[in-house]
Amino acid sequence: LPVPHPSEALAGGRLTVDLDAIAANWRTLSENLRDGTECGATVKANAYGTGLAETAERLSQEGCRTFFVALPEEALHLRETLPDATIYVLDGLFPGTAETYAAANLRPVLNSVPEIEEWSAYCRTANTALPAAIHIDTGMNRLGLLPEMFAQVMADNYLTGPFTPCLLVSHLACGATPDHPLNRIQLDTFRAATADFPDIPKSLANSAGVFLGPDYHFDIARPGISLFGGKALDPGANPMSPVVCVEARILMVRDVAESKTIGYGGVETATRTMRLAIVAAGYADGFMRRAGSSDKRPGGFGWLDGHRLPIVGRISMDMMALDVTDVPETVARHGVFVELLGPNVAASDLAIYAETIDYEYLTGLGRRFHRRYGPLDTPEGRS
């Protein structure tokens, strides 16, 4: 369930989500799909940190009709917001929950023979051919049926006859790397496995798959990270609009003499007299400790009034230090908000310093921030 967020005056930072930018990204993705391919939306993990109810409602207004979540609990919350949407549960059918799925009109993505057996048994008992997707593992080696087992299951009318297979799904393991040979292997495997079922819709493309070209699009795409401004493909520019801006309050501006160390562990030493802005955000707010800096390696950065502000020293639980030596004192001052992620600080850029991916940044943000919805047009430096 959503937790209340503090007022702006009482929060160390604020998180702005631009729902119109999410809708614009969905339109961009839709326009990149071949004719006849539906653009769904993957809104798991609280819509990648942007707010499940708010984001799903805006996407529905834009024309999205099919949504994918990970967990049944997420699906139930989503159903409260969108009573008529098609909702798939990617993590499958949890034991003993078929009646709950059916009552809420949720579609499990059946990932194993035991799940198929349980859904089939429930449908047989209820005398209702309820819809469900079936997941084929084409090379991820995570969830799903291997192609040989999928063929056996589909040939067994006792297993599949009582319900309606409404979608055949697989998932790309290396889609972010367009030239990776596994992409073509998975595509060919998926085509071969599903060739005998031309009337059942199919889905292979996640965000990366949308940009791999029409061969990967099939009947429905299910983008996630790209909706939220993330970078789907490793090479090239990111065509998506940013949708989130995180700003943290400057708690103090202080001078540090040359040769003094900064922060826990004394891992970074001032090479000149420095001015540091101590801001109210740390790893408890999703800003990963690995993105801190030391004498041996640079770290991430913030942004204020056209100035790039390098992180200095380790990121601690509740705060971090930013170098504002070259920023006018009238700009970097107590109470001013500094951008830590947003139009000038991409999550994919921060992820490089933290040795992770932008997914982890987006889904981990905002537990203590004041949350608001609107355009990302906050004037820089406004206190």
Short mmCIF file of C-alpha atoms in Angstrom, two decimals:
data_model
loop_
_atom_site.label_atom_id
_atom_site.label_comp_id
_atom_site.label_asym_id
_atom_site.label_seq_id
_atom_site.Cartn_x
_atom_site.Cartn_y
_atom_site.Cartn_z
CA LEU A 1 0.00 0.00 0.00
CA PRO A 2 1.19 3.56 -0.63
CA VAL A 3 2.79 5.31 2.33
CA PRO A 4 2.10 8.96 3.13
CA HIS A 5 4.78 11.35 1.97
CA PRO A 6 5.92 14.34 4.03
CA SER A 7 5.03 17.90 3.15
CA GLU A 8 7.65 19.75 1.13
CA ALA A 9 8.56 21.97 4.07
CA LEU A 10 9.36 18.93 6.23
CA ALA A 11 11.08 16.75 3.61
CA GLY A 12 14.75 16.55 2.83
CA GLY A 13 13.94 16.22 -0.84
CA ARG A 14 11.15 16.23 -3.37
CA LEU A 15 10.32 13.83 -6.17
CA THR A 16 8.40 15.16 -9.14
CA VAL A 17 6.75 12.74 -11.58
CA ASP A 18 5.61 14.01 -14.98
CA LEU A 19 2.67 11.82 -15.96
CA ASP A 20 2.31 13.59 -19.31
CA ALA A 21 5.93 12.66 -20.11
CA ILE A 22 5.13 9.01 -19.34
CA ALA A 23 2.15 9.24 -21.70
CA ALA A 24 4.35 10.86 -24.36
CA ASN A 25 6.88 8.03 -24.02
CA TRP A 26 4.07 5.49 -24.47
CA ARG A 27 3.05 7.27 -27.68
CA THR A 28 6.66 7.23 -28.91
CA LEU A 29 6.89 3.51 -28.25
CA SER A 30 3.55 2.90 -29.96
CA GLU A 31 4.74 4.77 -33.03
CA ASN A 32 7.85 2.59 -33.18
CA LEU A 33 5.81 -0.59 -33.37
CA ARG A 34 4.74 -2.19 -36.61
CA ASP A 35 1.14 -1.81 -37.73
CA GLY A 36 -1.16 -4.10 -35.82
CA THR A 37 1.02 -4.44 -32.72
CA GLU A 38 -0.60 -3.25 -29.51
CA CYS A 39 1.52 -1.27 -27.05
CA GLY A 40 0.92 -2.42 -23.50
CA ALA A 41 2.67 -1.17 -20.38
CA THR A 42 4.69 -2.92 -17.70
CA VAL A 43 3.94 -1.12 -14.43
CA LYS A 44 5.44 -3.46 -11.84
CA ALA A 45 7.37 -2.21 -8.80
CA ASN A 46 4.96 0.68 -8.23
CA ALA A 47 5.27 1.64 -11.91
CA TYR A 48 9.06 1.76 -11.59
CA GLY A 49 8.73 4.06 -8.59
CA THR A 50 6.43 6.60 -10.24
CA GLY A 51 3.19 5.49 -8.55
CA LEU A 52 1.09 2.60 -9.80
CA ALA A 53 -2.38 4.14 -9.61
CA GLU A 54 -1.41 7.56 -10.94
CA THR A 55 0.69 6.23 -13.80
CA ALA A 56 -1.72 3.50 -14.88
CA GLU A 57 -4.65 5.91 -14.90
CA ARG A 58 -2.73 8.38 -17.08
CA LEU A 59 -1.67 5.63 -19.48
CA SER A 60 -5.24 4.41 -19.68
CA GLN A 61 -6.36 7.93 -20.57
CA GLU A 62 -3.74 7.89 -23.32
CA GLY A 63 -5.16 4.68 -24.78
CA CYS A 64 -3.23 1.86 -23.12
CA ARG A 65 -5.49 -1.14 -22.48
CA THR A 66 -3.15 -3.94 -21.40
CA PHE A 67 -0.94 -3.85 -18.32
CA PHE A 68 1.69 -6.19 -16.88
CA VAL A 69 2.70 -6.41 -13.23
CA ALA A 70 4.92 -8.83 -11.34
CA LEU A 71 2.84 -9.77 -8.31
CA PRO A 72 -0.83 -10.56 -7.74
CA GLU A 73 -0.99 -7.96 -4.96
CA GLU A 74 0.13 -5.33 -7.47
CA ALA A 75 -2.54 -6.57 -9.85
CA LEU A 76 -5.26 -6.22 -7.22
CA HIS A 77 -4.25 -2.62 -6.51
CA LEU A 78 -4.21 -1.92 -10.23
CA ARG A 79 -7.66 -3.45 -10.67
CA GLU A 80 -9.03 -0.93 -8.14
CA THR A 81 -7.79 1.86 -10.41
CA LEU A 82 -8.65 0.30 -13.78
CA PRO A 83 -11.74 -1.91 -13.52
CA ASP A 84 -11.84 -2.67 -17.26
CA ALA A 85 -8.15 -3.08 -18.13
CA THR A 86 -6.51 -6.36 -19.16
CA ILE A 87 -4.00 -7.20 -16.41
CA TYR A 88 -1.35 -9.91 -16.61
CA VAL A 89 0.60 -11.20 -13.60
CA LEU A 90 4.11 -12.01 -14.80
CA ASP A 91 5.16 -13.99 -11.73
CA GLY A 92 2.43 -16.49 -12.47
CA LEU A 93 -0.18 -18.26 -10.38
CA PHE A 94 0.61 -18.49 -6.69
CA PRO A 95 -0.60 -21.74 -5.04
CA GLY A 96 -4.16 -21.64 -3.79
CA THR A 97 -4.95 -18.23 -5.32
CA ALA A 98 -6.80 -19.11 -8.53
CA GLU A 99 -10.14 -18.02 -7.09
CA THR A 100 -8.69 -14.60 -6.20
CA TYR A 101 -7.30 -14.17 -9.70
CA ALA A 102 -10.63 -15.15 -11.22
CA ALA A 103 -12.68 -12.85 -8.96
CA ALA A 104 -10.51 -9.86 -9.93
CA ASN A 105 -10.35 -10.83 -13.61
CA LEU A 106 -6.57 -11.19 -13.53
CA ARG A 107 -4.65 -13.20 -16.09
CA PRO A 108 -1.74 -15.25 -14.76
CA VAL A 109 1.28 -15.78 -16.96
CA LEU A 110 1.63 -19.52 -16.38
CA ASN A 111 5.32 -20.30 -16.02
CA SER A 112 5.39 -24.01 -15.17
CA VAL A 113 3.45 -27.24 -15.49
CA PRO A 114 2.21 -27.11 -11.84
CA GLU A 115 0.77 -23.64 -12.47
CA ILE A 116 -0.94 -24.84 -15.64
CA GLU A 117 -2.34 -27.85 -13.80
CA GLU A 118 -3.74 -25.68 -11.00
CA TRP A 119 -5.31 -23.09 -13.34
CA SER A 120 -6.76 -25.85 -15.48
CA ALA A 121 -8.21 -27.63 -12.45
CA TYR A 122 -9.81 -24.43 -11.19
CA CYS A 123 -11.38 -23.70 -14.58
CA ARG A 124 -12.65 -27.28 -14.81
CA THR A 125 -14.25 -27.03 -11.37
CA ALA A 126 -15.71 -23.58 -12.09
CA ASN A 127 -16.85 -24.74 -15.54
CA THR A 128 -15.42 -21.50 -17.00
CA ALA A 129 -12.66 -21.24 -19.62
CA LEU A 130 -10.77 -18.35 -18.04
CA PRO A 131 -7.91 -16.69 -19.97
CA ALA A 132 -4.24 -17.08 -19.11
CA ALA A 133 -0.90 -16.52 -20.80
CA ILE A 134 1.74 -19.22 -21.17
CA HIS A 135 5.42 -18.38 -20.85
CA ILE A 136 7.94 -20.11 -23.12
CA ASP A 137 11.59 -20.02 -22.05
CA THR A 138 13.56 -19.29 -25.22
CA GLY A 139 16.95 -18.69 -23.58
CA MET A 140 16.58 -16.62 -20.41
CA ASN A 141 16.65 -19.78 -18.24
CA ARG A 142 14.53 -18.17 -15.59
CA LEU A 143 10.76 -18.68 -15.71
CA GLY A 144 8.79 -20.48 -18.41
CA LEU A 145 8.43 -23.80 -20.18
CA LEU A 146 11.15 -25.07 -22.44
CA PRO A 147 9.88 -25.37 -26.03
CA GLU A 148 9.67 -29.16 -25.87
CA MET A 149 7.57 -29.08 -22.71
CA PHE A 150 5.40 -26.28 -24.16
CA ALA A 151 4.63 -28.48 -27.17
CA GLN A 152 3.67 -31.37 -24.89
CA VAL A 153 1.43 -29.16 -22.77
CA MET A 154 -0.35 -27.68 -25.77
CA ALA A 155 -0.96 -31.18 -27.15
CA ASP A 156 -2.55 -32.30 -23.87
CA ASN A 157 -6.19 -31.26 -24.05
CA TYR A 158 -6.72 -32.27 -20.43
CA LEU A 159 -4.23 -29.58 -19.39
CA THR A 160 -5.08 -26.76 -21.76
CA GLY A 161 -8.65 -27.56 -22.76
CA PRO A 162 -10.36 -26.19 -19.62
CA PHE A 163 -8.90 -22.67 -19.97
CA THR A 164 -8.23 -20.20 -22.78
CA PRO A 165 -4.56 -19.61 -23.68
CA CYS A 166 -4.86 -15.96 -24.66
CA LEU A 167 -1.19 -14.96 -25.00
CA LEU A 168 2.11 -16.73 -25.63
CA VAL A 169 5.00 -14.90 -23.98
CA SER A 170 8.77 -15.01 -23.91
CA HIS A 171 11.40 -12.61 -22.60
CA LEU A 172 14.61 -11.32 -24.16
CA ALA A 173 17.76 -11.86 -22.11
CA CYS A 174 20.11 -9.56 -24.05
CA GLY A 175 17.81 -7.11 -25.82
CA ALA A 176 19.76 -4.10 -24.53
CA THR A 177 22.66 -5.26 -26.73
CA PRO A 178 21.23 -5.22 -30.26
CA ASP A 179 24.05 -7.24 -31.83
CA HIS A 180 24.03 -9.99 -29.23
CA PRO A 181 23.50 -13.35 -31.02
CA LEU A 182 21.10 -14.56 -28.35
CA ASN A 183 18.47 -12.09 -29.57
CA ARG A 184 18.15 -13.82 -32.93
CA ILE A 185 18.32 -17.26 -31.30
CA GLN A 186 15.44 -16.37 -29.00
CA LEU A 187 13.43 -14.88 -31.84
CA ASP A 188 13.85 -17.99 -33.98
CA THR A 189 13.08 -20.27 -31.02
CA PHE A 190 9.92 -18.33 -30.19
CA ARG A 191 8.74 -18.39 -33.81
CA ALA A 192 9.31 -22.12 -34.08
CA ALA A 193 7.64 -22.91 -30.76
CA THR A 194 4.52 -20.88 -31.53
CA ALA A 195 4.18 -21.57 -35.26
CA ASP A 196 1.37 -24.11 -34.77
CA PHE A 197 -0.76 -21.56 -32.90
CA PRO A 198 -1.35 -18.68 -35.31
CA ASP A 199 -4.61 -17.66 -33.63
CA ILE A 200 -3.11 -17.08 -30.17
CA PRO A 201 -1.58 -13.59 -29.72
CA LYS A 202 2.12 -13.44 -28.97
CA SER A 203 4.46 -11.14 -27.05
CA LEU A 204 8.27 -11.03 -27.06
CA ALA A 205 9.20 -7.33 -27.04
CA ASN A 206 10.05 -5.52 -23.84
CA SER A 207 11.41 -1.94 -24.11
CA ALA A 208 14.54 -3.11 -25.88
CA GLY A 209 12.54 -5.37 -28.17
CA VAL A 210 10.52 -2.40 -29.41
CA PHE A 211 13.74 -0.90 -30.79
CA LEU A 212 15.13 -4.17 -32.19
CA GLY A 213 12.74 -3.92 -35.10
CA PRO A 214 9.41 -5.29 -36.35
CA ASP A 215 10.53 -8.93 -36.31
CA TYR A 216 10.38 -8.76 -32.51
CA HIS A 217 7.03 -6.97 -32.18
CA PHE A 218 4.44 -9.74 -32.75
CA ASP A 219 0.96 -8.88 -31.39
CA ILE A 220 1.65 -6.95 -28.21
CA ALA A 221 4.71 -5.23 -26.77
CA ARG A 222 5.15 -4.74 -23.05
CA PRO A 223 7.65 -1.89 -22.52
CA GLY A 224 8.70 -0.96 -19.03
CA ILE A 225 11.88 1.06 -18.47
CA SER A 226 11.43 3.18 -21.61
CA LEU A 227 8.05 4.41 -20.40
CA PHE A 228 9.80 5.91 -17.41
CA GLY A 229 12.60 7.64 -19.32
CA GLY A 230 15.15 4.85 -18.97
CA LYS A 231 17.61 3.79 -21.64
CA ALA A 232 16.50 0.53 -23.27
CA LEU A 233 19.52 -0.02 -25.55
CA ASP A 234 23.10 0.22 -24.35
CA PRO A 235 24.48 1.91 -27.50
CA GLY A 236 23.23 5.20 -28.91
CA ALA A 237 21.21 8.06 -27.53
CA ASN A 238 18.12 7.67 -25.39
CA PRO A 239 15.02 8.80 -27.35
CA MET A 240 12.74 8.84 -24.31
CA SER A 241 11.75 11.90 -22.29
CA PRO A 242 12.74 12.09 -18.60
CA VAL A 243 9.76 11.60 -16.32
CA VAL A 244 11.24 11.94 -12.83
CA CYS A 245 13.12 14.72 -11.08
CA VAL A 246 14.61 14.25 -7.62
CA GLU A 247 15.89 17.29 -5.76
CA ALA A 248 17.50 17.36 -2.32
CA ARG A 249 17.73 20.26 0.07
CA ILE A 250 21.10 21.85 0.93
CA LEU A 251 21.50 21.47 4.68
CA MET A 252 24.75 23.39 4.95
CA VAL A 253 27.50 24.92 2.85
CA ARG A 254 30.93 24.57 4.39
CA ASP A 255 34.57 25.23 3.58
CA VAL A 256 37.11 22.40 3.66
CA ALA A 257 40.82 23.12 3.69
CA GLU A 258 43.26 21.53 1.28
CA SER A 259 44.51 18.09 2.42
CA LYS A 260 41.49 17.47 4.68
CA THR A 261 39.43 14.32 4.14
CA ILE A 262 35.68 14.33 3.53
CA GLY A 263 33.08 11.95 4.92
CA TYR A 264 33.15 8.40 6.24
CA GLY A 265 36.39 6.53 5.89
CA GLY A 266 38.28 9.62 4.75
CA VAL A 267 38.39 8.13 1.26
CA GLU A 268 38.61 11.48 -0.55
CA THR A 269 41.07 14.24 0.21
CA ALA A 270 40.57 17.87 -0.77
CA THR A 271 43.21 18.83 -3.35
CA ARG A 272 42.38 22.52 -2.88
CA THR A 273 40.31 24.66 -0.56
CA MET A 274 36.76 23.54 -1.34
CA ARG A 275 33.21 24.60 -0.68
CA LEU A 276 30.88 21.67 -0.12
CA ALA A 277 27.10 21.57 -0.12
CA ILE A 278 25.80 18.89 2.24
CA VAL A 279 22.44 17.74 0.87
CA ALA A 280 19.67 15.71 2.52
CA ALA A 281 19.68 12.53 0.47
CA GLY A 282 21.61 9.31 0.83
CA TYR A 283 21.46 5.60 0.28
CA ALA A 284 18.31 5.34 2.40
CA ASP A 285 16.68 7.43 -0.34
CA GLY A 286 17.95 5.26 -3.18
CA PHE A 287 21.21 7.07 -3.95
CA MET A 288 23.61 4.19 -3.94
CA ARG A 289 26.75 4.21 -1.87
CA ARG A 290 28.72 2.85 -4.82
CA ALA A 291 28.21 6.15 -6.65
CA GLY A 292 30.34 8.01 -4.11
CA SER A 293 33.86 9.16 -4.96
CA SER A 294 37.34 8.67 -3.56
CA ASP A 295 40.90 9.67 -4.31
CA LYS A 296 41.03 6.68 -6.67
CA ARG A 297 37.80 7.14 -8.65
CA PRO A 298 35.23 9.82 -9.48
CA GLY A 299 31.63 9.49 -8.37
CA GLY A 300 28.27 10.68 -9.57
CA PHE A 301 27.08 14.26 -9.66
CA GLY A 302 24.23 16.66 -9.03
CA TRP A 303 23.12 19.76 -10.89
CA LEU A 304 22.37 23.34 -9.86
CA ASP A 305 21.76 26.38 -12.04
CA GLY A 306 23.82 25.10 -14.97
CA HIS A 307 26.63 23.75 -12.79
CA ARG A 308 27.64 20.10 -12.58
CA LEU A 309 28.32 19.25 -8.93
CA PRO A 310 30.57 16.22 -8.37
CA ILE A 311 29.85 14.01 -5.38
CA VAL A 312 32.71 14.22 -2.89
CA GLY A 313 33.47 11.25 -0.66
CA ARG A 314 31.15 8.45 0.38
CA ILE A 315 27.39 8.70 0.18
CA SER A 316 26.02 8.09 3.66
CA MET A 317 22.55 7.01 4.78
CA ASP A 318 20.97 10.46 4.94
CA MET A 319 23.26 12.87 3.11
CA MET A 320 26.03 13.40 0.63
CA ALA A 321 28.55 16.13 -0.13
CA LEU A 322 28.63 17.98 -3.46
CA ASP A 323 31.43 20.21 -4.71
CA VAL A 324 30.10 23.78 -5.11
CA THR A 325 33.50 25.50 -5.06
CA ASP A 326 32.90 27.09 -8.46
CA VAL A 327 29.23 27.95 -7.89
CA PRO A 328 28.32 31.47 -6.72
CA GLU A 329 27.49 31.63 -3.03
CA THR A 330 24.20 33.30 -3.87
CA VAL A 331 23.20 30.19 -5.82
CA ALA A 332 24.49 27.35 -3.59
CA ARG A 333 23.04 28.29 -0.23
CA HIS A 334 21.17 26.83 2.71
CA GLY A 335 17.70 25.52 1.82
CA VAL A 336 18.13 25.47 -1.95
CA PHE A 337 17.15 22.26 -3.77
CA VAL A 338 19.79 20.53 -5.92
CA GLU A 339 18.84 18.18 -8.76
CA LEU A 340 20.17 14.69 -8.10
CA LEU A 341 18.25 12.94 -10.87
CA GLY A 342 16.19 14.41 -13.67
CA PRO A 343 16.52 16.28 -16.95
CA ASN A 344 20.17 17.14 -16.27
CA VAL A 345 21.20 14.00 -14.39
CA ALA A 346 20.00 10.86 -16.18
CA ALA A 347 19.47 7.71 -14.15
CA SER A 348 21.52 5.84 -16.74
CA ASP A 349 24.45 8.22 -16.11
CA LEU A 350 24.25 7.74 -12.33
CA ALA A 351 24.05 4.00 -12.86
CA ILE A 352 27.46 3.96 -14.52
CA TYR A 353 29.10 5.34 -11.38
CA ALA A 354 27.16 2.95 -9.16
CA GLU A 355 27.98 -0.05 -11.38
CA THR A 356 24.31 -0.85 -11.81
CA ILE A 357 21.40 -0.03 -14.15
CA ASP A 358 18.86 2.77 -14.21
CA TYR A 359 16.09 0.31 -13.25
CA GLU A 360 17.61 0.02 -9.78
CA TYR A 361 17.75 3.77 -9.31
CA LEU A 362 14.18 4.40 -10.42
CA THR A 363 12.57 1.61 -8.41
CA GLY A 364 14.48 2.53 -5.23
CA LEU A 365 13.73 6.25 -5.08
CA GLY A 366 11.47 8.35 -2.98
CA ARG A 367 10.65 6.64 0.27
CA ARG A 368 11.26 9.83 2.26
CA PHE A 369 10.76 12.49 -0.40
CA HIS A 370 7.81 14.81 -0.79
CA ARG A 371 6.10 13.40 -3.87
CA ARG A 372 4.23 15.54 -6.37
CA TYR A 373 2.90 15.19 -9.90
CA GLY A 374 3.42 17.78 -12.60
CA PRO A 375 5.81 18.94 -15.32
CA LEU A 376 9.55 18.84 -14.76
CA ASP A 377 9.89 22.60 -15.02
CA THR A 378 10.89 23.53 -11.48
CA PRO A 379 13.23 26.54 -11.72
CA GLU A 380 16.75 25.49 -10.75
CA GLY A 381 17.88 26.78 -7.40
CA ARG A 382 14.43 27.72 -6.13
CA SER A 383 14.34 27.42 -2.34
#
